[in-house]
Amino acid sequence: APTNMSVLVNGASGTGKEHVAQLIRRESKRAGKPFVAVDCGAIPRDLAASEFFGHVKGAFTGALADKTGAFEAADGGTLFLDEVGNLGYETQERLIRPVGSNREIPVDIRLVAATNEDLEAAIARGTFRADLYHRINSFTLRMPCLRQMRGDIPLFADFFLDQANR
């Protein structure tokens, strides 16, 4: 948390990857700054560049006003890319530049990415860029499934029972 290293959180769905990303931010020098979470699996490929980098009015049909992208919105803070393995290859090679603009926007972000995919296998298949993998993988956290942590089940049960009783 105290560094500016990019972190890759790897684990199955439901293991708390976004929660870990928020803990990293909370314990970092970027606490109190923006935390922008983007679910890469929920963004249609044709809108991905606009969601990440924004767009200017008139850049494409339906661009009725300028839009700030996730990278710019997270400036000074943390950008969390959930299910980064779902990014289309063409989106991975974009610069931080609003769609339809010729100006680049300087941003200062800490990148935390999460996936349940084997990105090294995706690189071998040619569906994920090796250079992007190395940029987002300065440090990897592996999140175990609850079935691998059976001793924690009573702790969770007590926690949720306490929450329900309140």
CSV table of C-alpha atoms in Angstrom, one decimal:
chain,number,residue,atom,x,y,z
A,1,ALA,CA,0.0,0.0,0.0
A,2,PRO,CA,2.6,2.6,0.8
A,3,THR,CA,4.2,2.4,-2.7
A,4,ASN,CA,3.0,3.5,-6.1
A,5,MET,CA,3.5,0.1,-7.6
A,6,SER,CA,0.7,-1.3,-9.8
A,7,VAL,CA,-0.9,-4.3,-8.2
A,8,LEU,CA,-2.6,-7.3,-9.8
A,9,VAL,CA,-5.1,-9.0,-7.6
A,10,ASN,CA,-5.8,-12.5,-8.9
A,11,GLY,CA,-8.6,-14.8,-7.7
A,12,ALA,CA,-11.9,-16.3,-8.4
A,13,SER,CA,-15.1,-14.3,-8.5
A,14,GLY,CA,-16.4,-13.4,-5.0
A,15,THR,CA,-13.0,-13.6,-3.3
A,16,GLY,CA,-13.0,-9.9,-2.4
A,17,LYS,CA,-10.7,-8.4,-5.0
A,18,GLU,CA,-12.3,-5.0,-5.1
A,19,HIS,CA,-12.3,-4.9,-1.3
A,20,VAL,CA,-8.6,-5.6,-1.3
A,21,ALA,CA,-8.1,-2.8,-3.9
A,22,GLN,CA,-10.0,-0.4,-1.6
A,23,LEU,CA,-7.9,-1.5,1.4
A,24,ILE,CA,-4.7,-0.8,-0.6
A,25,ARG,CA,-6.0,2.7,-1.4
A,26,ARG,CA,-7.1,3.4,2.2
A,27,GLU,CA,-3.6,2.5,3.5
A,28,SER,CA,-1.8,4.4,0.8
A,29,LYS,CA,-0.7,8.1,0.3
A,30,ARG,CA,-3.7,8.3,-2.1
A,31,ALA,CA,-6.2,7.8,0.7
A,32,GLY,CA,-8.9,10.4,0.4
A,33,LYS,CA,-8.3,10.8,-3.3
A,34,PRO,CA,-10.6,9.4,-6.0
A,35,PHE,CA,-11.2,5.6,-6.2
A,36,VAL,CA,-12.6,4.8,-9.6
A,37,ALA,CA,-13.7,1.2,-10.2
A,38,VAL,CA,-14.3,0.0,-13.8
A,39,ASP,CA,-15.8,-3.4,-14.6
A,40,CYS,CA,-13.9,-4.2,-17.8
A,41,GLY,CA,-16.2,-7.2,-18.4
A,42,ALA,CA,-19.3,-5.0,-18.5
A,43,ILE,CA,-18.1,-2.4,-21.0
A,44,PRO,CA,-19.0,-3.1,-24.7
A,45,ARG,CA,-15.9,-3.1,-26.9
A,46,ASP,CA,-17.1,-0.2,-29.0
A,47,LEU,CA,-17.5,2.0,-25.9
A,48,ALA,CA,-14.4,0.9,-24.0
A,49,ALA,CA,-12.1,3.7,-25.3
A,50,SER,CA,-14.7,6.3,-24.4
A,51,GLU,CA,-15.2,4.8,-20.9
A,52,PHE,CA,-11.5,4.8,-20.1
A,53,PHE,CA,-10.3,7.9,-21.9
A,54,GLY,CA,-13.4,10.0,-22.3
A,55,HIS,CA,-14.5,11.7,-25.5
A,56,VAL,CA,-15.2,15.1,-27.0
A,57,LYS,CA,-18.6,16.3,-28.2
A,58,GLY,CA,-19.2,15.0,-31.8
A,59,ALA,CA,-16.5,12.4,-31.7
A,60,PHE,CA,-19.1,9.8,-32.7
A,61,THR,CA,-22.8,9.4,-33.1
A,62,GLY,CA,-24.3,9.9,-29.7
A,63,ALA,CA,-21.4,12.0,-28.3
A,64,LEU,CA,-23.6,15.0,-27.4
A,65,ALA,CA,-21.2,16.4,-24.8
A,66,ASP,CA,-17.7,16.0,-23.6
A,67,LYS,CA,-17.2,13.1,-21.3
A,68,THR,CA,-14.5,12.5,-18.7
A,69,GLY,CA,-13.0,9.0,-18.8
A,70,ALA,CA,-12.1,6.8,-15.9
A,71,PHE,CA,-8.4,7.6,-16.1
A,72,GLU,CA,-8.9,11.3,-15.8
A,73,ALA,CA,-11.6,10.9,-13.1
A,74,ALA,CA,-9.1,8.9,-11.0
A,75,ASP,CA,-6.4,11.6,-11.3
A,76,GLY,CA,-4.4,11.8,-8.1
A,77,GLY,CA,-6.1,8.6,-6.8
A,78,THR,CA,-6.6,4.9,-7.6
A,79,LEU,CA,-8.0,3.3,-10.8
A,80,PHE,CA,-9.3,-0.2,-10.2
A,81,LEU,CA,-9.8,-2.2,-13.3
A,82,ASP,CA,-11.9,-5.2,-12.4
A,83,GLU,CA,-11.7,-8.2,-14.7
A,84,VAL,CA,-8.9,-6.7,-16.7
A,85,GLY,CA,-8.6,-9.9,-18.6
A,86,ASN,CA,-11.8,-9.1,-20.4
A,87,LEU,CA,-10.3,-6.0,-22.1
A,88,GLY,CA,-10.3,-6.3,-25.8
A,89,TYR,CA,-6.9,-6.3,-27.4
A,90,GLU,CA,-7.6,-3.1,-29.4
A,91,THR,CA,-8.5,-1.2,-26.2
A,92,GLN,CA,-5.2,-2.3,-24.6
A,93,GLU,CA,-3.2,-0.3,-27.1
A,94,ARG,CA,-4.9,3.1,-26.7
A,95,LEU,CA,-3.2,6.1,-25.3
A,96,ILE,CA,-4.8,8.3,-22.6
A,97,ARG,CA,-6.5,10.6,-25.0
A,98,PRO,CA,-10.2,11.4,-25.3
A,99,VAL,CA,-11.8,9.9,-28.3
A,100,GLY,CA,-12.0,12.5,-31.0
A,101,SER,CA,-9.4,14.7,-29.4
A,102,ASN,CA,-5.8,15.3,-30.4
A,103,ARG,CA,-4.7,16.3,-26.9
A,104,GLU,CA,-3.2,14.0,-24.4
A,105,ILE,CA,-4.2,14.4,-20.8
A,106,PRO,CA,-1.6,13.9,-18.1
A,107,VAL,CA,-2.9,11.8,-15.2
A,108,ASP,CA,-1.3,10.6,-12.0
A,109,ILE,CA,-2.9,7.3,-11.0
A,110,ARG,CA,-2.2,4.2,-9.0
A,111,LEU,CA,-3.4,1.2,-11.0
A,112,VAL,CA,-4.9,-1.8,-9.2
A,113,ALA,CA,-6.2,-4.5,-11.6
A,114,ALA,CA,-8.1,-7.7,-10.8
A,115,THR,CA,-8.8,-10.8,-12.8
A,116,ASN,CA,-9.9,-14.4,-12.4
A,117,GLU,CA,-8.2,-15.3,-15.6
A,118,ASP,CA,-4.7,-16.7,-16.3
A,119,LEU,CA,-3.3,-13.7,-18.1
A,120,GLU,CA,-0.1,-15.6,-19.0
A,121,ALA,CA,-2.2,-18.1,-20.9
A,122,ALA,CA,-4.1,-15.2,-22.5
A,123,ILE,CA,-0.8,-13.7,-23.7
A,124,ALA,CA,0.1,-17.1,-25.2
A,125,ARG,CA,-3.2,-17.1,-27.0
A,126,GLY,CA,-2.6,-13.6,-28.3
A,127,THR,CA,-5.6,-12.1,-26.5
A,128,PHE,CA,-3.8,-10.0,-23.9
A,129,ARG,CA,-0.8,-7.8,-24.4
A,130,ALA,CA,2.4,-8.9,-22.7
A,131,ASP,CA,3.6,-5.3,-22.2
A,132,LEU,CA,0.3,-4.4,-20.5
A,133,TYR,CA,0.6,-7.5,-18.3
A,134,HIS,CA,4.1,-6.4,-17.1
A,135,ARG,CA,2.8,-2.8,-16.4
A,136,ILE,CA,-0.1,-4.0,-14.2
A,137,ASN,CA,1.8,-6.8,-12.6
A,138,SER,CA,4.5,-5.0,-10.5
A,139,PHE,CA,3.1,-6.9,-7.5
A,140,THR,CA,0.6,-9.8,-7.4
A,141,LEU,CA,-1.8,-10.7,-4.7
A,142,ARG,CA,-3.5,-14.1,-4.9
A,143,MET,CA,-6.9,-14.3,-3.3
A,144,PRO,CA,-7.8,-17.8,-2.1
A,145,CYS,CA,-11.3,-19.2,-2.4
A,146,LEU,CA,-13.2,-19.7,0.8
A,147,ARG,CA,-13.1,-23.5,0.1
A,148,GLN,CA,-9.4,-23.2,0.5
A,149,MET,CA,-9.8,-21.3,3.8
A,150,ARG,CA,-12.4,-23.5,5.6
A,151,GLY,CA,-11.1,-22.3,9.0
A,152,ASP,CA,-12.4,-18.8,8.1
A,153,ILE,CA,-16.0,-19.9,7.7
A,154,PRO,CA,-16.9,-19.6,11.4
A,155,LEU,CA,-15.3,-16.1,11.4
A,156,PHE,CA,-17.5,-15.0,8.5
A,157,ALA,CA,-20.6,-16.6,10.0
A,158,ASP,CA,-20.0,-14.8,13.3
A,159,PHE,CA,-19.4,-11.5,11.4
A,160,PHE,CA,-22.6,-11.8,9.4
A,161,LEU,CA,-24.7,-12.9,12.3
A,162,ASP,CA,-23.4,-9.9,14.3
A,163,GLN,CA,-24.3,-7.6,11.3
A,164,ALA,CA,-27.8,-9.1,11.1
A,165,ASN,CA,-28.4,-8.8,14.8
A,166,ARG,CA,-27.5,-5.1,14.7
